[in-house]
């Protein structure tokens, strides 16, 4: 009977009761992740910084996408750091069930703990990175403003969105293990249409209206632009996608609830076979 799926309300109560397990599991996994590396947890910051350096060389210098974009270095770094949060949450969520079958079969706990814990791991990594990102922003001459306090609600909404997406992909990945091999290609395509490396409005200005509307509703773009608006004074409210805060809240609520219910419906199937 322990493997039977409880009602959604009871399942939520059980999940909340294990919130300390989720944070302890996430912290332990994050600490263990870099134990074999000589530089240890410094790689949490170095990885996105090295990615930013590579993309700056390709897009900022070779392709010239920096032209017309003030404060391009913090603009680029913000896009990479924020998108990496979603990208890593989705990738780790996809493998969260398949890679932890031993734990699932040995202990009973709400299986949603796993994709949520892996999202918390990525959030912890982003928090480390945000200190470096803040330093980059200030060192490039961008001033500290009151808009920096918008980081908290933007990050909260993105975290809920990521957790919902991670739970959705965890169920799919538990049934179709090849999904984990396919996801990097899907996420790379998503990255290129999310304005990570360039100002997307430059391209949508000459696109058909329906194309511009679809691209402006892209949740990855929404959260990236909110973070840029919070950190960089030259990214003004007028330059943001239309209805950006309602869209950010919509994507968080929709992905969070839909992903949670979708995952819960297969609760009794995880770890079987």
PDB file of C-alpha atoms in Angstrom:
ATOM      1  CA  UNK A   1       0.000   0.000   0.000  1.00  0.00           C
ATOM      2  CA  UNK A   2       2.981   2.320   0.497  1.00  0.00           C
ATOM      3  CA  UNK A   3       3.368   2.582  -3.262  1.00  0.00           C
ATOM      4  CA  UNK A   4      -0.260   3.602  -3.809  1.00  0.00           C
ATOM      5  CA  UNK A   5      -0.747   7.140  -5.003  1.00  0.00           C
ATOM      6  CA  UNK A   6      -2.211   9.296  -2.214  1.00  0.00           C
ATOM      7  CA  UNK A   7      -4.777  12.001  -2.962  1.00  0.00           C
ATOM      8  CA  UNK A   8      -3.268  15.254  -4.153  1.00  0.00           C
ATOM      9  CA  UNK A   9      -3.974  17.104  -0.899  1.00  0.00           C
ATOM     10  CA  UNK A  10      -2.361  14.356   1.190  1.00  0.00           C
ATOM     11  CA  UNK A  11       0.540  14.107  -1.245  1.00  0.00           C
ATOM     12  CA  UNK A  12       1.145  17.839  -0.862  1.00  0.00           C
ATOM     13  CA  UNK A  13       1.063  17.503   2.925  1.00  0.00           C
ATOM     14  CA  UNK A  14       3.640  14.684   2.780  1.00  0.00           C
ATOM     15  CA  UNK A  15       5.834  16.698   0.445  1.00  0.00           C
ATOM     16  CA  UNK A  16       5.749  19.734   2.735  1.00  0.00           C
ATOM     17  CA  UNK A  17       6.635  17.529   5.720  1.00  0.00           C
ATOM     18  CA  UNK A  18       9.810  16.511   3.881  1.00  0.00           C
ATOM     19  CA  UNK A  19      10.937  20.028   3.009  1.00  0.00           C
ATOM     20  CA  UNK A  20      13.973  19.651   5.290  1.00  0.00           C
ATOM     21  CA  UNK A  21      14.929  16.429   3.513  1.00  0.00           C
ATOM     22  CA  UNK A  22      14.747  18.273   0.180  1.00  0.00           C
ATOM     23  CA  UNK A  23      17.094  21.054   1.275  1.00  0.00           C
ATOM     24  CA  UNK A  24      19.495  18.643   3.037  1.00  0.00           C
ATOM     25  CA  UNK A  25      19.573  16.345  -0.006  1.00  0.00           C
ATOM     26  CA  UNK A  26      20.187  19.303  -2.336  1.00  0.00           C
ATOM     27  CA  UNK A  27      22.980  20.723  -0.179  1.00  0.00           C
ATOM     28  CA  UNK A  28      24.688  17.331   0.155  1.00  0.00           C
ATOM     29  CA  UNK A  29      24.526  16.659  -3.585  1.00  0.00           C
ATOM     30  CA  UNK A  30      25.856  20.124  -4.378  1.00  0.00           C
ATOM     31  CA  UNK A  31      28.780  19.663  -1.984  1.00  0.00           C
ATOM     32  CA  UNK A  32      29.591  16.216  -3.395  1.00  0.00           C
ATOM     33  CA  UNK A  33      29.345  17.448  -6.980  1.00  0.00           C
ATOM     34  CA  UNK A  34      32.748  19.162  -6.885  1.00  0.00           C
ATOM     35  CA  UNK A  35      34.649  17.083  -4.333  1.00  0.00           C
ATOM     36  CA  UNK A  36      36.843  15.434  -6.984  1.00  0.00           C
ATOM     37  CA  UNK A  37      37.695  18.739  -8.712  1.00  0.00           C
ATOM     38  CA  UNK A  38      40.882  20.477  -7.562  1.00  0.00           C
ATOM     39  CA  UNK A  39      39.173  23.875  -7.551  1.00  0.00           C
ATOM     40  CA  UNK A  40      36.084  22.479  -5.834  1.00  0.00           C
ATOM     41  CA  UNK A  41      33.003  24.665  -5.683  1.00  0.00           C
ATOM     42  CA  UNK A  42      34.764  27.476  -7.526  1.00  0.00           C
ATOM     43  CA  UNK A  43      33.500  25.726 -10.647  1.00  0.00           C
ATOM     44  CA  UNK A  44      29.984  26.843  -9.711  1.00  0.00           C
ATOM     45  CA  UNK A  45      31.063  30.335 -10.708  1.00  0.00           C
ATOM     46  CA  UNK A  46      33.781  29.545 -13.235  1.00  0.00           C
ATOM     47  CA  UNK A  47      31.547  27.456 -15.518  1.00  0.00           C
ATOM     48  CA  UNK A  48      29.048  30.230 -16.399  1.00  0.00           C
ATOM     49  CA  UNK A  49      31.905  32.759 -16.568  1.00  0.00           C
ATOM     50  CA  UNK A  50      33.811  30.620 -19.068  1.00  0.00           C
ATOM     51  CA  UNK A  51      30.605  30.153 -21.070  1.00  0.00           C
ATOM     52  CA  UNK A  52      30.119  33.920 -21.054  1.00  0.00           C
ATOM     53  CA  UNK A  53      33.687  34.441 -22.304  1.00  0.00           C
ATOM     54  CA  UNK A  54      33.185  31.984 -25.179  1.00  0.00           C
ATOM     55  CA  UNK A  55      29.843  33.485 -26.205  1.00  0.00           C
ATOM     56  CA  UNK A  56      31.237  37.020 -25.953  1.00  0.00           C
ATOM     57  CA  UNK A  57      34.013  36.048 -28.359  1.00  0.00           C
ATOM     58  CA  UNK A  58      31.577  34.457 -30.821  1.00  0.00           C
ATOM     59  CA  UNK A  59      28.573  36.763 -30.615  1.00  0.00           C
ATOM     60  CA  UNK A  60      29.969  40.006 -29.228  1.00  0.00           C
ATOM     61  CA  UNK A  61      33.170  40.209 -31.249  1.00  0.00           C
ATOM     62  CA  UNK A  62      32.999  37.895 -34.270  1.00  0.00           C
ATOM     63  CA  UNK A  63      29.287  38.326 -35.095  1.00  0.00           C
ATOM     64  CA  UNK A  64      29.021  41.860 -33.731  1.00  0.00           C
ATOM     65  CA  UNK A  65      25.731  41.424 -31.837  1.00  0.00           C
ATOM     66  CA  UNK A  66      27.070  43.804 -29.185  1.00  0.00           C
ATOM     67  CA  UNK A  67      26.507  46.776 -31.506  1.00  0.00           C
ATOM     68  CA  UNK A  68      23.571  48.873 -30.352  1.00  0.00           C
ATOM     69  CA  UNK A  69      23.372  47.106 -26.967  1.00  0.00           C
ATOM     70  CA  UNK A  70      24.678  49.259 -24.079  1.00  0.00           C
ATOM     71  CA  UNK A  71      26.558  47.450 -21.307  1.00  0.00           C
ATOM     72  CA  UNK A  72      26.823  44.338 -23.444  1.00  0.00           C
ATOM     73  CA  UNK A  73      29.055  42.366 -21.075  1.00  0.00           C
ATOM     74  CA  UNK A  74      26.637  42.440 -18.092  1.00  0.00           C
ATOM     75  CA  UNK A  75      23.765  42.073 -20.592  1.00  0.00           C
ATOM     76  CA  UNK A  76      25.327  38.860 -21.935  1.00  0.00           C
ATOM     77  CA  UNK A  77      26.382  37.482 -18.544  1.00  0.00           C
ATOM     78  CA  UNK A  78      22.898  38.016 -17.104  1.00  0.00           C
ATOM     79  CA  UNK A  79      21.325  36.149 -20.010  1.00  0.00           C
ATOM     80  CA  UNK A  80      23.734  33.227 -19.658  1.00  0.00           C
ATOM     81  CA  UNK A  81      23.449  32.947 -15.864  1.00  0.00           C
ATOM     82  CA  UNK A  82      19.641  33.096 -15.890  1.00  0.00           C
ATOM     83  CA  UNK A  83      19.156  30.703 -18.799  1.00  0.00           C
ATOM     84  CA  UNK A  84      21.683  28.260 -17.310  1.00  0.00           C
ATOM     85  CA  UNK A  85      19.468  28.073 -14.210  1.00  0.00           C
ATOM     86  CA  UNK A  86      16.513  26.869 -16.279  1.00  0.00           C
ATOM     87  CA  UNK A  87      18.648  24.697 -18.545  1.00  0.00           C
ATOM     88  CA  UNK A  88      20.338  22.885 -15.666  1.00  0.00           C
ATOM     89  CA  UNK A  89      17.068  22.430 -13.752  1.00  0.00           C
ATOM     90  CA  UNK A  90      15.449  20.807 -16.787  1.00  0.00           C
ATOM     91  CA  UNK A  91      18.428  18.538 -17.512  1.00  0.00           C
ATOM     92  CA  UNK A  92      18.823  17.376 -13.919  1.00  0.00           C
ATOM     93  CA  UNK A  93      15.052  17.002 -13.529  1.00  0.00           C
ATOM     94  CA  UNK A  94      14.909  14.778 -16.610  1.00  0.00           C
ATOM     95  CA  UNK A  95      17.397  12.368 -15.006  1.00  0.00           C
ATOM     96  CA  UNK A  96      16.198  12.743 -11.406  1.00  0.00           C
ATOM     97  CA  UNK A  97      14.116   9.554 -11.345  1.00  0.00           C
ATOM     98  CA  UNK A  98      16.212   7.314 -13.596  1.00  0.00           C
ATOM     99  CA  UNK A  99      19.449   8.184 -11.764  1.00  0.00           C
ATOM    100  CA  UNK A 100      18.019   7.577  -8.281  1.00  0.00           C
ATOM    101  CA  UNK A 101      16.197   4.270  -8.649  1.00  0.00           C
ATOM    102  CA  UNK A 102      18.131   2.748  -5.745  1.00  0.00           C
ATOM    103  CA  UNK A 103      16.946   5.473  -3.377  1.00  0.00           C
ATOM    104  CA  UNK A 104      13.386   5.271  -4.709  1.00  0.00           C
ATOM    105  CA  UNK A 105      13.202   1.510  -4.218  1.00  0.00           C
ATOM    106  CA  UNK A 106      14.815   1.598  -0.787  1.00  0.00           C
ATOM    107  CA  UNK A 107      12.772   4.368   0.844  1.00  0.00           C
ATOM    108  CA  UNK A 108       9.239   5.677   0.664  1.00  0.00           C
ATOM    109  CA  UNK A 109       8.885   9.420   0.180  1.00  0.00           C
ATOM    110  CA  UNK A 110       6.964  11.631  -2.263  1.00  0.00           C
ATOM    111  CA  UNK A 111       8.928  11.213  -5.481  1.00  0.00           C
ATOM    112  CA  UNK A 112       8.433  14.892  -6.315  1.00  0.00           C
ATOM    113  CA  UNK A 113      11.111  15.528  -3.690  1.00  0.00           C
ATOM    114  CA  UNK A 114      13.737  14.546  -6.270  1.00  0.00           C
ATOM    115  CA  UNK A 115      13.038  16.951  -9.164  1.00  0.00           C
ATOM    116  CA  UNK A 116      12.338  19.725  -6.654  1.00  0.00           C
ATOM    117  CA  UNK A 117      15.622  18.994  -4.843  1.00  0.00           C
ATOM    118  CA  UNK A 118      17.544  19.135  -8.108  1.00  0.00           C
ATOM    119  CA  UNK A 119      15.921  22.487  -8.857  1.00  0.00           C
ATOM    120  CA  UNK A 120      17.041  23.679  -5.412  1.00  0.00           C
ATOM    121  CA  UNK A 121      20.588  22.562  -6.276  1.00  0.00           C
ATOM    122  CA  UNK A 122      20.538  24.741  -9.388  1.00  0.00           C
ATOM    123  CA  UNK A 123      19.066  27.627  -7.385  1.00  0.00           C
ATOM    124  CA  UNK A 124      21.886  27.326  -4.853  1.00  0.00           C
ATOM    125  CA  UNK A 125      24.406  27.419  -7.683  1.00  0.00           C
ATOM    126  CA  UNK A 126      22.737  30.502  -9.146  1.00  0.00           C
ATOM    127  CA  UNK A 127      22.856  32.263  -5.783  1.00  0.00           C
ATOM    128  CA  UNK A 128      26.644  31.728  -5.734  1.00  0.00           C
ATOM    129  CA  UNK A 129      26.840  33.025  -9.293  1.00  0.00           C
ATOM    130  CA  UNK A 130      24.697  36.080  -8.574  1.00  0.00           C
ATOM    131  CA  UNK A 131      27.396  37.494  -6.328  1.00  0.00           C
ATOM    132  CA  UNK A 132      29.856  37.302  -9.209  1.00  0.00           C
ATOM    133  CA  UNK A 133      27.264  38.679 -11.629  1.00  0.00           C
ATOM    134  CA  UNK A 134      26.629  41.642  -9.330  1.00  0.00           C
ATOM    135  CA  UNK A 135      30.365  42.326  -9.239  1.00  0.00           C
ATOM    136  CA  UNK A 136      30.564  42.178 -13.055  1.00  0.00           C
ATOM    137  CA  UNK A 137      27.693  44.633 -13.349  1.00  0.00           C
ATOM    138  CA  UNK A 138      29.296  47.120 -10.943  1.00  0.00           C
ATOM    139  CA  UNK A 139      32.815  46.752 -12.394  1.00  0.00           C
ATOM    140  CA  UNK A 140      31.528  47.582 -15.881  1.00  0.00           C
ATOM    141  CA  UNK A 141      30.207  50.909 -14.601  1.00  0.00           C
ATOM    142  CA  UNK A 142      26.538  50.065 -14.099  1.00  0.00           C
ATOM    143  CA  UNK A 143      25.317  51.678 -10.856  1.00  0.00           C
ATOM    144  CA  UNK A 144      23.429  50.015  -8.042  1.00  0.00           C
ATOM    145  CA  UNK A 145      19.760  51.073  -8.148  1.00  0.00           C
ATOM    146  CA  UNK A 146      16.590  50.266  -6.247  1.00  0.00           C
ATOM    147  CA  UNK A 147      15.626  47.975  -9.152  1.00  0.00           C
ATOM    148  CA  UNK A 148      18.066  45.409  -7.791  1.00  0.00           C
ATOM    149  CA  UNK A 149      15.387  44.448  -5.264  1.00  0.00           C
ATOM    150  CA  UNK A 150      13.314  43.127  -8.186  1.00  0.00           C
ATOM    151  CA  UNK A 151      15.795  40.233  -8.370  1.00  0.00           C
ATOM    152  CA  UNK A 152      13.961  38.455  -5.544  1.00  0.00           C
ATOM    153  CA  UNK A 153      10.452  38.240  -7.061  1.00  0.00           C
ATOM    154  CA  UNK A 154      11.903  37.502 -10.514  1.00  0.00           C
ATOM    155  CA  UNK A 155      14.037  34.695  -9.102  1.00  0.00           C
ATOM    156  CA  UNK A 156      11.121  33.301  -7.085  1.00  0.00           C
ATOM    157  CA  UNK A 157       8.878  33.134 -10.145  1.00  0.00           C
ATOM    158  CA  UNK A 158      11.602  31.527 -12.247  1.00  0.00           C
ATOM    159  CA  UNK A 159      12.297  28.954  -9.524  1.00  0.00           C
ATOM    160  CA  UNK A 160       8.634  27.889  -9.461  1.00  0.00           C
ATOM    161  CA  UNK A 161       8.617  27.709 -13.259  1.00  0.00           C
ATOM    162  CA  UNK A 162      11.802  25.614 -13.258  1.00  0.00           C
ATOM    163  CA  UNK A 163      10.479  23.238 -10.599  1.00  0.00           C
ATOM    164  CA  UNK A 164       7.303  22.652 -12.622  1.00  0.00           C
ATOM    165  CA  UNK A 165       9.312  22.024 -15.777  1.00  0.00           C
ATOM    166  CA  UNK A 166      11.690  19.706 -13.885  1.00  0.00           C
ATOM    167  CA  UNK A 167       8.752  17.637 -12.565  1.00  0.00           C
ATOM    168  CA  UNK A 168       7.245  17.397 -16.040  1.00  0.00           C
ATOM    169  CA  UNK A 169      10.513  16.216 -17.531  1.00  0.00           C
ATOM    170  CA  UNK A 170      11.157  13.864 -14.590  1.00  0.00           C
ATOM    171  CA  UNK A 171       8.033  11.880 -15.425  1.00  0.00           C
ATOM    172  CA  UNK A 172       8.810  11.878 -19.142  1.00  0.00           C
ATOM    173  CA  UNK A 173      12.450  10.959 -18.513  1.00  0.00           C
ATOM    174  CA  UNK A 174      11.487   8.094 -16.203  1.00  0.00           C
ATOM    175  CA  UNK A 175       9.531   6.451 -19.032  1.00  0.00           C
ATOM    176  CA  UNK A 176      11.660   7.417 -22.031  1.00  0.00           C
ATOM    177  CA  UNK A 177      15.263   7.351 -20.849  1.00  0.00           C
ATOM    178  CA  UNK A 178      16.509   8.542 -24.243  1.00  0.00           C
ATOM    179  CA  UNK A 179      14.895  11.902 -23.464  1.00  0.00           C
ATOM    180  CA  UNK A 180      17.997  12.848 -21.475  1.00  0.00           C
ATOM    181  CA  UNK A 181      20.087  12.492 -24.650  1.00  0.00           C
ATOM    182  CA  UNK A 182      17.666  14.612 -26.680  1.00  0.00           C
ATOM    183  CA  UNK A 183      17.150  17.447 -24.211  1.00  0.00           C
ATOM    184  CA  UNK A 184      20.499  19.237 -24.767  1.00  0.00           C
ATOM    185  CA  UNK A 185      19.587  19.803 -28.431  1.00  0.00           C
ATOM    186  CA  UNK A 186      16.116  21.077 -27.544  1.00  0.00           C
ATOM    187  CA  UNK A 187      17.507  23.378 -24.855  1.00  0.00           C
ATOM    188  CA  UNK A 188      20.187  24.717 -27.191  1.00  0.00           C
ATOM    189  CA  UNK A 189      17.504  25.648 -29.717  1.00  0.00           C
ATOM    190  CA  UNK A 190      15.473  27.289 -26.947  1.00  0.00           C
ATOM    191  CA  UNK A 191      18.544  29.274 -25.895  1.00  0.00           C
ATOM    192  CA  UNK A 192      19.046  30.726 -29.379  1.00  0.00           C
ATOM    193  CA  UNK A 193      15.471  32.095 -29.522  1.00  0.00           C
ATOM    194  CA  UNK A 194      15.544  33.512 -25.984  1.00  0.00           C
ATOM    195  CA  UNK A 195      17.724  36.577 -26.530  1.00  0.00           C
ATOM    196  CA  UNK A 196      20.559  35.255 -24.397  1.00  0.00           C
ATOM    197  CA  UNK A 197      23.289  36.647 -26.664  1.00  0.00           C
ATOM    198  CA  UNK A 198      21.547  39.580 -28.290  1.00  0.00           C
ATOM    199  CA  UNK A 199      18.658  42.000 -28.050  1.00  0.00           C
ATOM    200  CA  UNK A 200      15.785  39.989 -29.500  1.00  0.00           C
ATOM    201  CA  UNK A 201      13.702  43.119 -30.180  1.00  0.00           C
ATOM    202  CA  UNK A 202      16.167  44.057 -32.944  1.00  0.00           C
ATOM    203  CA  UNK A 203      15.083  40.931 -34.834  1.00  0.00           C
ATOM    204  CA  UNK A 204      11.386  40.976 -33.935  1.00  0.00           C
ATOM    205  CA  UNK A 205      11.048  44.620 -35.058  1.00  0.00           C
ATOM    206  CA  UNK A 206      10.985  43.465 -38.678  1.00  0.00           C
ATOM    207  CA  UNK A 207       9.237  40.120 -38.107  1.00  0.00           C
ATOM    208  CA  UNK A 208       5.507  39.483 -38.619  1.00  0.00           C
ATOM    209  CA  UNK A 209       3.427  40.576 -35.648  1.00  0.00           C
ATOM    210  CA  UNK A 210       2.408  37.041 -34.678  1.00  0.00           C
ATOM    211  CA  UNK A 211       6.038  35.890 -34.688  1.00  0.00           C
ATOM    212  CA  UNK A 212       7.080  38.796 -32.462  1.00  0.00           C
ATOM    213  CA  UNK A 213       4.197  38.066 -30.086  1.00  0.00           C
ATOM    214  CA  UNK A 214       5.141  34.384 -29.751  1.00  0.00           C
ATOM    215  CA  UNK A 215       8.807  35.173 -29.171  1.00  0.00           C
ATOM    216  CA  UNK A 216       7.941  37.836 -26.576  1.00  0.00           C
ATOM    217  CA  UNK A 217       5.866  35.283 -24.644  1.00  0.00           C
ATOM    218  CA  UNK A 218       8.834  32.905 -24.380  1.00  0.00           C
ATOM    219  CA  UNK A 219       9.209  32.257 -20.615  1.00  0.00           C
ATOM    220  CA  UNK A 220      13.015  32.052 -20.815  1.00  0.00           C
ATOM    221  CA  UNK A 221      13.101  35.502 -22.447  1.00  0.00           C
ATOM    222  CA  UNK A 222      10.664  36.832 -19.834  1.00  0.00           C
ATOM    223  CA  UNK A 223      12.818  35.827 -16.872  1.00  0.00           C
ATOM    224  CA  UNK A 224      16.053  36.935 -18.546  1.00  0.00           C
ATOM    225  CA  UNK A 225      14.633  40.364 -19.344  1.00  0.00           C
ATOM    226  CA  UNK A 226      13.273  40.803 -15.821  1.00  0.00           C
ATOM    227  CA  UNK A 227      16.707  40.085 -14.387  1.00  0.00           C
ATOM    228  CA  UNK A 228      18.371  42.450 -16.864  1.00  0.00           C
ATOM    229  CA  UNK A 229      15.880  45.157 -15.970  1.00  0.00           C
ATOM    230  CA  UNK A 230      16.666  44.644 -12.290  1.00  0.00           C
ATOM    231  CA  UNK A 231      20.458  44.771 -12.700  1.00  0.00           C
ATOM    232  CA  UNK A 232      21.167  47.047 -15.671  1.00  0.00           C
ATOM    233  CA  UNK A 233      19.912  50.618 -15.662  1.00  0.00           C
ATOM    234  CA  UNK A 234      19.928  50.887 -19.466  1.00  0.00           C
ATOM    235  CA  UNK A 235      17.339  48.068 -19.730  1.00  0.00           C
ATOM    236  CA  UNK A 236      14.279  50.209 -19.083  1.00  0.00           C
ATOM    237  CA  UNK A 237      10.664  49.206 -18.545  1.00  0.00           C
ATOM    238  CA  UNK A 238       9.836  50.434 -22.051  1.00  0.00           C
ATOM    239  CA  UNK A 239      12.228  47.885 -23.577  1.00  0.00           C
ATOM    240  CA  UNK A 240      10.692  44.896 -21.813  1.00  0.00           C
ATOM    241  CA  UNK A 241       8.243  42.512 -23.526  1.00  0.00           C
ATOM    242  CA  UNK A 242       4.576  43.605 -23.147  1.00  0.00           C
ATOM    243  CA  UNK A 243       2.867  42.555 -19.880  1.00  0.00           C
ATOM    244  CA  UNK A 244       6.148  41.097 -18.624  1.00  0.00           C
ATOM    245  CA  UNK A 245       5.247  40.668 -14.932  1.00  0.00           C
ATOM    246  CA  UNK A 246       1.798  39.097 -15.561  1.00  0.00           C
ATOM    247  CA  UNK A 247       3.445  36.751 -18.075  1.00  0.00           C
ATOM    248  CA  UNK A 248       6.170  35.832 -15.585  1.00  0.00           C
ATOM    249  CA  UNK A 249       3.520  35.040 -12.948  1.00  0.00           C
ATOM    250  CA  UNK A 250       1.405  33.113 -15.466  1.00  0.00           C
ATOM    251  CA  UNK A 251       4.290  30.876 -16.579  1.00  0.00           C
ATOM    252  CA  UNK A 252       5.289  30.197 -12.963  1.00  0.00           C
ATOM    253  CA  UNK A 253       1.760  29.260 -11.861  1.00  0.00           C
ATOM    254  CA  UNK A 254       0.949  27.300 -15.013  1.00  0.00           C
ATOM    255  CA  UNK A 255       4.211  25.326 -15.132  1.00  0.00           C
ATOM    256  CA  UNK A 256       4.281  24.814 -11.374  1.00  0.00           C
ATOM    257  CA  UNK A 257       0.736  23.469 -11.039  1.00  0.00           C
ATOM    258  CA  UNK A 258       0.634  21.562 -14.327  1.00  0.00           C
ATOM    259  CA  UNK A 259       4.054  19.983 -13.727  1.00  0.00           C
ATOM    260  CA  UNK A 260       3.163  19.034 -10.156  1.00  0.00           C
ATOM    261  CA  UNK A 261      -0.148  17.384 -11.077  1.00  0.00           C
ATOM    262  CA  UNK A 262       1.372  15.697 -14.148  1.00  0.00           C
ATOM    263  CA  UNK A 263       4.151  14.217 -11.988  1.00  0.00           C
ATOM    264  CA  UNK A 264       1.776  13.176  -9.187  1.00  0.00           C
ATOM    265  CA  UNK A 265      -0.468  11.211 -11.552  1.00  0.00           C
ATOM    266  CA  UNK A 266       2.354   8.690 -12.140  1.00  0.00           C
ATOM    267  CA  UNK A 267       3.560   8.597  -8.526  1.00  0.00           C
ATOM    268  CA  UNK A 268       3.004   4.851  -8.037  1.00  0.00           C
ATOM    269  CA  UNK A 269       4.876   3.982 -11.247  1.00  0.00           C
ATOM    270  CA  UNK A 270       8.285   5.478 -10.367  1.00  0.00           C
ATOM    271  CA  UNK A 271      10.915   2.852  -9.598  1.00  0.00           C
ATOM    272  CA  UNK A 272       9.041  -0.042 -11.134  1.00  0.00           C
ATOM    273  CA  UNK A 273      10.374  -2.241 -13.923  1.00  0.00           C
TER     274      UNK A 273
END
